[in-house]
XYZ file of C-alpha atoms in Angstrom:
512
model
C -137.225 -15.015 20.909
C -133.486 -14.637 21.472
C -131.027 -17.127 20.365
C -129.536 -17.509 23.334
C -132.990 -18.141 25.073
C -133.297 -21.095 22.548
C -129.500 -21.992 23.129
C -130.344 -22.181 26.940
C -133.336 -24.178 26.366
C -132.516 -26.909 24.368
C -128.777 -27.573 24.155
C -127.817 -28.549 27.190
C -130.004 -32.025 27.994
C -127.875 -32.765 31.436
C -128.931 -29.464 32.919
C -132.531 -30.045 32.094
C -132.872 -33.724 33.857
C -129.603 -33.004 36.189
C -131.135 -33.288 39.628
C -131.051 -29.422 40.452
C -134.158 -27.403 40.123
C -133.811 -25.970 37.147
C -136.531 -23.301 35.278
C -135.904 -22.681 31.424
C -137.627 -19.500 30.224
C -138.402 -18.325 26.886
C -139.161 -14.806 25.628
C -140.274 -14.899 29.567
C -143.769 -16.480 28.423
C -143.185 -19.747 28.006
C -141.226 -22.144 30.477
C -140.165 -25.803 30.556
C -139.193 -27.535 34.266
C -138.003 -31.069 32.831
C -137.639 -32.960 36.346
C -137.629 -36.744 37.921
C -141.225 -37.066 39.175
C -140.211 -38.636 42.384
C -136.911 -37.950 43.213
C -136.714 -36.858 46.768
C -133.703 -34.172 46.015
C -136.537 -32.233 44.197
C -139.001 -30.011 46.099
C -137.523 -30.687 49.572
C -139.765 -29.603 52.535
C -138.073 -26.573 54.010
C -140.868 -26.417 56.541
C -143.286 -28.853 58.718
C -146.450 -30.609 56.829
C -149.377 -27.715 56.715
C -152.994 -28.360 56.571
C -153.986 -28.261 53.462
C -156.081 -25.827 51.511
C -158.665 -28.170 50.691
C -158.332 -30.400 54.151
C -161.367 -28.446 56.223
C -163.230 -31.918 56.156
C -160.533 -34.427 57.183
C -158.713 -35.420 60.172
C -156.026 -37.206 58.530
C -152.985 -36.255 56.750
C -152.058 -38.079 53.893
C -149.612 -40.704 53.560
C -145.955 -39.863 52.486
C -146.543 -42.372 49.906
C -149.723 -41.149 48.664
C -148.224 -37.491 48.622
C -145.189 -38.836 46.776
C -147.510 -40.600 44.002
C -149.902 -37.964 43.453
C -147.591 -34.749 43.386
C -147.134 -32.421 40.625
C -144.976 -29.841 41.290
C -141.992 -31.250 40.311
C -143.350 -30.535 36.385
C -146.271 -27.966 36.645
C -144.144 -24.867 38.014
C -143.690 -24.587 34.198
C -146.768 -23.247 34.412
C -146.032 -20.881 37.178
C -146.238 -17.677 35.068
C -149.264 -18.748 33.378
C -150.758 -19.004 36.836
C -149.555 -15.612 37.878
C -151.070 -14.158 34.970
C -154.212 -16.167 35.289
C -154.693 -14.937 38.834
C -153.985 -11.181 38.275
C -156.862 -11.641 35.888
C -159.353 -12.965 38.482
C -158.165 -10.532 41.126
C -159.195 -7.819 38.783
C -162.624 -9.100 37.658
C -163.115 -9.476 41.444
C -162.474 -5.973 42.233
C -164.525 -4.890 39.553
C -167.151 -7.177 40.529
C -167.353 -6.122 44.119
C -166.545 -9.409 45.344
C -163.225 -8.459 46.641
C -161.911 -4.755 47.366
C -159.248 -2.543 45.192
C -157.435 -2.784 48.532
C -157.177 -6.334 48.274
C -156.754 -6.596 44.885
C -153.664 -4.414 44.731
C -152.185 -6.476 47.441
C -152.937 -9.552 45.700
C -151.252 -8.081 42.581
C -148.456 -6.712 44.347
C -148.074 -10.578 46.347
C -148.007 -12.347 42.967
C -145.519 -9.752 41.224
C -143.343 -10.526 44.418
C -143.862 -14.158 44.283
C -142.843 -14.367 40.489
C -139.755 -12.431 41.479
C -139.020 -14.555 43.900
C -139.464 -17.741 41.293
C -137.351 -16.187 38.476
C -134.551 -15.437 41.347
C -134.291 -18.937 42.191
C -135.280 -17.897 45.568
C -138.805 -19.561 45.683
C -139.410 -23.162 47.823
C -141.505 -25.085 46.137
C -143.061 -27.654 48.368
C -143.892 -30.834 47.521
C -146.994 -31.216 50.728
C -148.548 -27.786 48.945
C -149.154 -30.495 45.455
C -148.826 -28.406 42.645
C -148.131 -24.827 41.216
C -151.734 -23.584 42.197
C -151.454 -24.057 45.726
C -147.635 -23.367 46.406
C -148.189 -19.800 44.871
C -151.683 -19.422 46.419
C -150.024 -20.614 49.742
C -146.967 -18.589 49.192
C -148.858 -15.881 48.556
C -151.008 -16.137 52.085
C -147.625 -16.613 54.212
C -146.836 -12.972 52.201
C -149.649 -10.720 52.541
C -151.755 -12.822 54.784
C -155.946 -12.481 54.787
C -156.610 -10.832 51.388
C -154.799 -14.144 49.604
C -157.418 -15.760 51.134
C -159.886 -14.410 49.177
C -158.174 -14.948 45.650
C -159.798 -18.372 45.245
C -162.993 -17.167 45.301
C -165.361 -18.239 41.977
C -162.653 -20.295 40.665
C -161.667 -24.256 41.332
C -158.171 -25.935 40.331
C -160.071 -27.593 37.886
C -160.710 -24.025 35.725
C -157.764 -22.533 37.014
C -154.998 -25.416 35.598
C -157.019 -25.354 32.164
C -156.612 -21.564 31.819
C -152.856 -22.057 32.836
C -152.089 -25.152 30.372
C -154.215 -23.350 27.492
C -152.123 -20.146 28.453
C -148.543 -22.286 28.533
C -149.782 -24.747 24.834
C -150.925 -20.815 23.198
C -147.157 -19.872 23.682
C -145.489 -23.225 22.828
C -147.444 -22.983 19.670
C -146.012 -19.528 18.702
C -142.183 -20.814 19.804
C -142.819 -24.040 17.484
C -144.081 -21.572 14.112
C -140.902 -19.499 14.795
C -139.149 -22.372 14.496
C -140.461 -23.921 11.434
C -139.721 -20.577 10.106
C -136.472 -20.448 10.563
C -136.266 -24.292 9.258
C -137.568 -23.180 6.398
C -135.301 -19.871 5.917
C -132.256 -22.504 6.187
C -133.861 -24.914 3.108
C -134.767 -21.725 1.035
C -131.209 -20.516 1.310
C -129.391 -23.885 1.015
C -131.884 -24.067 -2.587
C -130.446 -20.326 -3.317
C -127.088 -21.774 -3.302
C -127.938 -24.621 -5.265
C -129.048 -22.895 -8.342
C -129.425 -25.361 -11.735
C -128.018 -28.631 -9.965
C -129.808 -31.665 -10.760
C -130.469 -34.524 -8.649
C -132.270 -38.330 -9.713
C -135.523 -37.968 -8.428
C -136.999 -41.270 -6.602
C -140.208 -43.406 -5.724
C -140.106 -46.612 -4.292
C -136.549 -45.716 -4.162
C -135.793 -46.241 -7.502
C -134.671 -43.653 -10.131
C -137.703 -42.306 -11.390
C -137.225 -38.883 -12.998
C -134.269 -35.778 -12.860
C -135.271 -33.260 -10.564
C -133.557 -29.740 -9.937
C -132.729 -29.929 -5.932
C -134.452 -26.672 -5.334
C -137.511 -28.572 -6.344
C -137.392 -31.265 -3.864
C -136.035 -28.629 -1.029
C -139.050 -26.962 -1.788
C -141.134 -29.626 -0.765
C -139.831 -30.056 2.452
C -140.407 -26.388 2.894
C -144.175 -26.743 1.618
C -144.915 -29.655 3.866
C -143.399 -27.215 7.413
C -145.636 -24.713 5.818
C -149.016 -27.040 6.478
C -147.410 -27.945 9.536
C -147.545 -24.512 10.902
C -151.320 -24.148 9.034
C -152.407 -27.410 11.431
C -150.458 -25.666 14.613
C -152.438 -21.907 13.813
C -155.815 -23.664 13.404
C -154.907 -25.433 16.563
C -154.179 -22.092 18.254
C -157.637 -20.891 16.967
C -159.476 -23.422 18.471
C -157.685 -23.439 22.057
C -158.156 -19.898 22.429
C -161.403 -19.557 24.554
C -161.226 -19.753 28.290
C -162.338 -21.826 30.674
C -161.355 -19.425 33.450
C -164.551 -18.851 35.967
C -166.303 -22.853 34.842
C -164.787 -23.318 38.655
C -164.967 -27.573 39.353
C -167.830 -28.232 36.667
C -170.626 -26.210 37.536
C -169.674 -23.008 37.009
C -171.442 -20.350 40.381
C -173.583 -18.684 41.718
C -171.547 -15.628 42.467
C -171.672 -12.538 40.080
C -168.261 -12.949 38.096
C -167.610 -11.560 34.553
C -165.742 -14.256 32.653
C -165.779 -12.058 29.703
C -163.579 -9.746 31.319
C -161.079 -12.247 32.363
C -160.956 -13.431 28.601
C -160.081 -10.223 27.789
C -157.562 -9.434 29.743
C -155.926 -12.866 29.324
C -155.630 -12.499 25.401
C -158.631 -14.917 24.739
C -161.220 -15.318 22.041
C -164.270 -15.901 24.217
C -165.192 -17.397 27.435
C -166.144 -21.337 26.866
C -169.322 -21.450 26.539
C -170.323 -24.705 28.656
C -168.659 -25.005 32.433
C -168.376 -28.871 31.766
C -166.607 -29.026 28.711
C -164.187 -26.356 30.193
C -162.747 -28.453 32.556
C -162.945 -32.204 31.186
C -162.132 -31.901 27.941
C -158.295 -32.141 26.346
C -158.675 -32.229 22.894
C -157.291 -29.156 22.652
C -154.057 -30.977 23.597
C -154.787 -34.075 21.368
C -154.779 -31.431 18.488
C -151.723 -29.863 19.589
C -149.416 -33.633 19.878
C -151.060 -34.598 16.577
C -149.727 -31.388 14.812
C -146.493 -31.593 16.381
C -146.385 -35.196 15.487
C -147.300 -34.793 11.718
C -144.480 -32.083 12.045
C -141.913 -34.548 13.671
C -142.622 -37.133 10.456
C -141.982 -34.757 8.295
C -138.577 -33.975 9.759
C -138.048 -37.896 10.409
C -138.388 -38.237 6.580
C -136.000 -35.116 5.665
C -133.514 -36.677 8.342
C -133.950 -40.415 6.733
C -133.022 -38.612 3.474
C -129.970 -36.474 4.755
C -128.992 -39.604 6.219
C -129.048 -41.936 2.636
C -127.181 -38.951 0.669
C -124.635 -38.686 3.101
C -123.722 -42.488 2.699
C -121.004 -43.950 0.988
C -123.429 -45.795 -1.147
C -124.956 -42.075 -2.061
C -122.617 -39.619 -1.295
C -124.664 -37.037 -2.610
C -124.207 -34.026 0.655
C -121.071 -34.035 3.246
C -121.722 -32.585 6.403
C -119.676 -30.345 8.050
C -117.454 -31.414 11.105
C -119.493 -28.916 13.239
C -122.620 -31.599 12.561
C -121.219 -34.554 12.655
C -119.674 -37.587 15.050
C -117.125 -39.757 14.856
C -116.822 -43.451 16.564
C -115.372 -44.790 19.151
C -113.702 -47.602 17.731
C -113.657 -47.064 14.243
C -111.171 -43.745 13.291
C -112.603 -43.193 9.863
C -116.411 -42.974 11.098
C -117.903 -39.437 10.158
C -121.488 -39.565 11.250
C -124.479 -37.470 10.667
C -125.909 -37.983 13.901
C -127.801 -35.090 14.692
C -130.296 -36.272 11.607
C -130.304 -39.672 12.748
C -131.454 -38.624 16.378
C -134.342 -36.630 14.415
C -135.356 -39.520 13.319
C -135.403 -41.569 16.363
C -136.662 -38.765 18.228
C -139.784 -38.880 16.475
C -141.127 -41.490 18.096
C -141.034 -39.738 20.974
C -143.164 -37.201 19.342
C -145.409 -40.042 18.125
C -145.709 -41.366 21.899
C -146.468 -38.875 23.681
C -149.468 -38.470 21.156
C -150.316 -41.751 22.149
C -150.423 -41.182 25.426
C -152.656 -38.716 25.627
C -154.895 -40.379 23.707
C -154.693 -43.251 25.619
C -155.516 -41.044 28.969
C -158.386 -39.758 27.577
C -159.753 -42.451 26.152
C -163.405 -43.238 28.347
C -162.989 -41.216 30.993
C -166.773 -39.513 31.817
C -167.161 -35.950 32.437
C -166.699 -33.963 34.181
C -163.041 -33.622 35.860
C -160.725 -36.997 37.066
C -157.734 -36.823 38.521
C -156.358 -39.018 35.279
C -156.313 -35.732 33.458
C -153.451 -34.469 36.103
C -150.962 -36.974 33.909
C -151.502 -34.568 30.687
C -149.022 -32.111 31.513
C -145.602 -34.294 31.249
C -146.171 -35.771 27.521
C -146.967 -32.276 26.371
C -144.126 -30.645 27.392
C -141.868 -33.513 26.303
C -143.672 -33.426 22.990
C -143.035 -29.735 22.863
C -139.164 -29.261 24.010
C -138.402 -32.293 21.676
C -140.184 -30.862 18.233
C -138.440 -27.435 18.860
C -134.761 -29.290 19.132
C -135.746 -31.498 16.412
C -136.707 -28.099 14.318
C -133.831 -26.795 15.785
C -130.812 -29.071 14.795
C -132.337 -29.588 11.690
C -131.763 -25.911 10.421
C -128.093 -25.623 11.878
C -127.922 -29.283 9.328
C -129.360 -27.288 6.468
C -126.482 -24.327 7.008
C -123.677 -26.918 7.278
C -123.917 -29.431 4.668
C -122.424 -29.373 0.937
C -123.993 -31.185 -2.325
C -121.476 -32.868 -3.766
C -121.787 -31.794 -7.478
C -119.214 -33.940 -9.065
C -120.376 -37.173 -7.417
C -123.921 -36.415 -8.165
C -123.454 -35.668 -11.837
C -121.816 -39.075 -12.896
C -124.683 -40.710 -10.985
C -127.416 -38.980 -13.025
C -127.327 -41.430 -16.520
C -128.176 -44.201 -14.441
C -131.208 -45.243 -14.075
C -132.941 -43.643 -17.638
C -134.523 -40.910 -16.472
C -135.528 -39.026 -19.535
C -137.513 -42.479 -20.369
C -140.973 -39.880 -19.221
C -139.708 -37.482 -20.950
C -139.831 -39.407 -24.044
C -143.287 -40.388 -23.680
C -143.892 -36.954 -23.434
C -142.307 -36.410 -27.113
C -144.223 -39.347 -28.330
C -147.497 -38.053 -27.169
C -147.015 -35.163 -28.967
C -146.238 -36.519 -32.210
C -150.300 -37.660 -31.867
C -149.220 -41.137 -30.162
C -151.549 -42.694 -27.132
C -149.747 -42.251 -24.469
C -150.118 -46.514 -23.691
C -148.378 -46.754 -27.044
C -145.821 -44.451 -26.284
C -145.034 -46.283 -22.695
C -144.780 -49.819 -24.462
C -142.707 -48.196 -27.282
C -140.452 -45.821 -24.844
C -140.508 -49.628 -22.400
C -139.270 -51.281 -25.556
C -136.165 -48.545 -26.053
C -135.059 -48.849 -22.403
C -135.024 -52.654 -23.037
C -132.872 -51.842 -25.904
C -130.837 -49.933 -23.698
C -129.529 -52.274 -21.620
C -128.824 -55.457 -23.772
C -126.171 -52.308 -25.424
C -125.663 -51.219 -22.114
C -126.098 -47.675 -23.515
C -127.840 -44.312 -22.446
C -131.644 -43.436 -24.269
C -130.228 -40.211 -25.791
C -127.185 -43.212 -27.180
C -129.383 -44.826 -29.382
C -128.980 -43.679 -33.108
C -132.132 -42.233 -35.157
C -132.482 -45.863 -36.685
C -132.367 -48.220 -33.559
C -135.249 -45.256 -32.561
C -136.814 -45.831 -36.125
C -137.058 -49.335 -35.637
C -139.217 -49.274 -32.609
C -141.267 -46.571 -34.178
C -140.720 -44.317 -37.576
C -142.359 -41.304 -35.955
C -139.232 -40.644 -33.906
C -137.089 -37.735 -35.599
C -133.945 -35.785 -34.908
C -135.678 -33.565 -32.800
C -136.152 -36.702 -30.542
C -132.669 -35.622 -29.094
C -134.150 -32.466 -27.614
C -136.126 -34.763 -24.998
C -133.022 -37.307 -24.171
C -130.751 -36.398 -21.351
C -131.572 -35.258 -17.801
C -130.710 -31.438 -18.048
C -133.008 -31.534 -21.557
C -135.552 -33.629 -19.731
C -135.354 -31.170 -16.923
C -136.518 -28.335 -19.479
C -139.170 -30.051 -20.719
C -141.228 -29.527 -17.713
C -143.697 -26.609 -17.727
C -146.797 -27.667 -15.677
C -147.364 -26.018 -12.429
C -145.863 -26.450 -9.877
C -143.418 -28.970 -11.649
C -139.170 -29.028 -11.806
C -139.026 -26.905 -14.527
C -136.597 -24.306 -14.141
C -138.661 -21.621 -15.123
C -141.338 -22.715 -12.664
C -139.104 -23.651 -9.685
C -137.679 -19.914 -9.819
C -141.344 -18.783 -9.511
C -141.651 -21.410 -6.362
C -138.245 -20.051 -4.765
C -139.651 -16.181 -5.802
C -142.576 -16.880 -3.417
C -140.963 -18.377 -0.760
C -137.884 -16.044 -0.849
C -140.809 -13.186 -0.014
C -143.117 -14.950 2.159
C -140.498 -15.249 4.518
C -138.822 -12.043 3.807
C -135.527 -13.944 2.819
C -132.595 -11.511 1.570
C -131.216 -13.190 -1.636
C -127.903 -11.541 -1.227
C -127.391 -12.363 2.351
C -125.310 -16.043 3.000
């Protein structure tokens, strides 16, 4: 994926709701059409009302109001290449089936190619009285090679066909979304890089708690994107079987070879019962919940970007390049971008929801209900990617303010563990030690003083095991040393964290 493709995608929010058709591609696999539902500038009707491809049985047209309501074009033609591809597939196993002749099939093939031509040209008309992306292609594709288009359809129903499209389109997303965490967590591995040694107060319940080195608690951030991709591969896993040739519910009669079709289309397996294939979405529930778990993990890494850039902190400055200003207020420098990650997570969140909500006690096999899972997904997609997204260009453009953080460190006595520690190894119960280490930091502030300020007697008084090797332990950078377990803020075993992650994703130390 090319950085302008991403560029294209996601910075420019007024082209993608503006009220021009507008297609968004990535890699050329994966594309978003972000578009008013109803608005009546979308989709015009170049042509006269047609009969449509399922109306052999009725003598009515439907209402302009019910056609209106129960459209989907004006978001599914993201899934136009998905279709494409989907149909190629069955044209194929047709002709190899005998169901259909090569003749056919290579028009068919040569139709579609044309078709998807015409859609990446901007030269397509979608048509809002063709419904959807299934039958404006399949229509498009009998006004361009006539009789053989006719016979694509065979063996296959909307219902199979949109599933092996939106499995298709979510397969792709997935891959976009892991690049992106990637290169999330490339920006917090380098930003740690460049960060070497510096020591930051370490919080719960946010309240000083221990020191930490800053590479430690970038690291976590990096760890937690790391399950987050985990969740979205396991998803991938699981979605990969298609549904292709279940047709409505029932699967048919006709001699198809949906193992062929899964093969060509990149899939594990056929699904193995026609029913499930086409009612089931909770291969899409999966999907929102991953990128949800995802989008409060970056709503917590914004909420923190957001505290140390305050006055009140003043632990990072942004760069101007990531920043706002106010309207009113001249002296306003804003970090915005991590804000709207924040807020932008509910989106996320909702769109969950809402799926879950749809799906909630409908019976099998297909409803029409299910037609409404298509616009939370992609919203839930294009908004984790710019949320990934603006997060790493944060990472690259904010400094730690060194100075400022250093003369915060003594507050709070954060060596006060660390002293237990020492305690516990001169053969005191660790209860002991917190009362007697409880009893110092009293001590502490009646003088308002510093642990590592108390003298070897005040120590002595509270306990006569204390010795001048006590003042090893006291002080954050000697607390900081003390730490050896796995996986803890020791330096020693924070390089070994950064070593790993540095090669897992293939990071060049001396590059900026």
């Amino acid at each position: 994926m090319s950085a302008s493709s991403r560029t294209q995608l996601f910075s420019s929010p007024a082209n993608i709701f503006s009220n021009q058709a507008t297609t968004h591609k990535l890699d050329s696999s994966l594309a978003f059409v972000c578009l008013p539902r109803h608005n009546n500038l979308l989709c015009r009707m170049s042509q006269a009302k047609e009969a449509k491809l399922w109306g052999g049985r009725f003598e009515e047209s439907v209402t302009a109001i019910v056609e209106k309501f129960t459209e989907s074009i004006s978001y599914d033609k993201a899934l136009y290449k998905h279709d494409i591809r989907g149909s190629k597939a069955h044209a194929s196993m047709l002709a190899k089936q005998g169901m259909i002749s090569t003749s056919d099939r290579d028009s068919i093939l040569e139709g579609l190619d044309e078709i998807e031509r015409k859609i990446e040209a901007g030269e397509f008309v979608w048509r809002t009285d063709r419904e959807d992306v299934h039958m404006n292609i399949e229509a498009a594709l009998t006004d361009i090679i006539g009789e053989p288009a006719k016979k694509l359809h065979t063996a296959r129903s909307r219902n199979d066909q949109v599933l092996t499209d939106f499995r298709l389109w979510c397969r792709d997303a997935i891959d976009t979304i892991m690049e992106s965490i990637k290169r999330l967590q490339i920006a917090l591995v380098k930003l740690a890089l460049n960060n070497e040694n510096l020591i930051v107060p370490g919080y719960t319940h946010l309240q000083r708690a221990q020191p930490v080195l800053l590479q430690h608690l970038l690291l976590a951030y990096i760890e937690q994107l790391e399950r987050d991709a985990g969740r979205l591969q396991d998803c991938r896993v699981r979605l990969n079987f298609c549904p292709l040739g279940a047709c409505a519910l029932a699967g048919t009669g006709l001699p198809i070879d949906r193992f062929m079709t899964a093969e060509i289309l990149e899939f594990t397996a056929p699904m193995r019962n026609s029913i499930d294939a086409v009612s089931d979405r909770d291969f899409v529930l999966e999907f929102l919940s991953a990128n949800s778990i995802t989008a409060v993990h970056l709503s917590r890494l914004g909420e923190e970007w957001v505290l140390w850039a305050s006055e009140e902190f003043g632990f990072i400055t942004p760069s101007d390049s990531v920043s706002t200003g106010s309207s009113i207020m001249p002296q306003k420098k804003n970090p915005d971008p991590m804000e709207l990650v924040r807020g932008k997570s509910a989106r996320v969140i909702g769109d969950l929801v809402t799926l879950l909500t749809l799906c909630k006690g409908l019976p099998l096999a297909y409803n029409r209900d299910l037609q409404e899972d298509k616009e939370p997904t992609f919203d839930s997609v294009k908004t984790i990617i710019g949320m990934l997204e603006v997060s790493a260009e944060f990472a690259q453009n904010i400094t730690f303010n060194q100075e400022r953080i250093q003369k915060a460190l003594p507050a709070g006595h954060l060596d006060a563990t660390t002293l237990a520690d020492y305690l516990v190894k001169k053969q005191i119960p660790f209860r002991t030690s917190h009362d007697i280490v409880g009893r110092a930091v009293a001590l502490c502030v009646s003088k308002n003083c510093q642990l590592k300020d108390l003298s070897l007697e005040e120590m002595r008084s509270l306990n006569p095991v204390f010795n001048e090797d006590v003042y090893d332990y006291l002080g954050v950078e000697n607390a900081v040393k003390k730490f050896c377990s796995y996986g803890s803020t020791g330096s020693a075993c924070v390089a070994s964290q950064l070593d790993y992650w540095v090669k897992k994703l293939g990071i060049n130390r001396s590059s900026p």
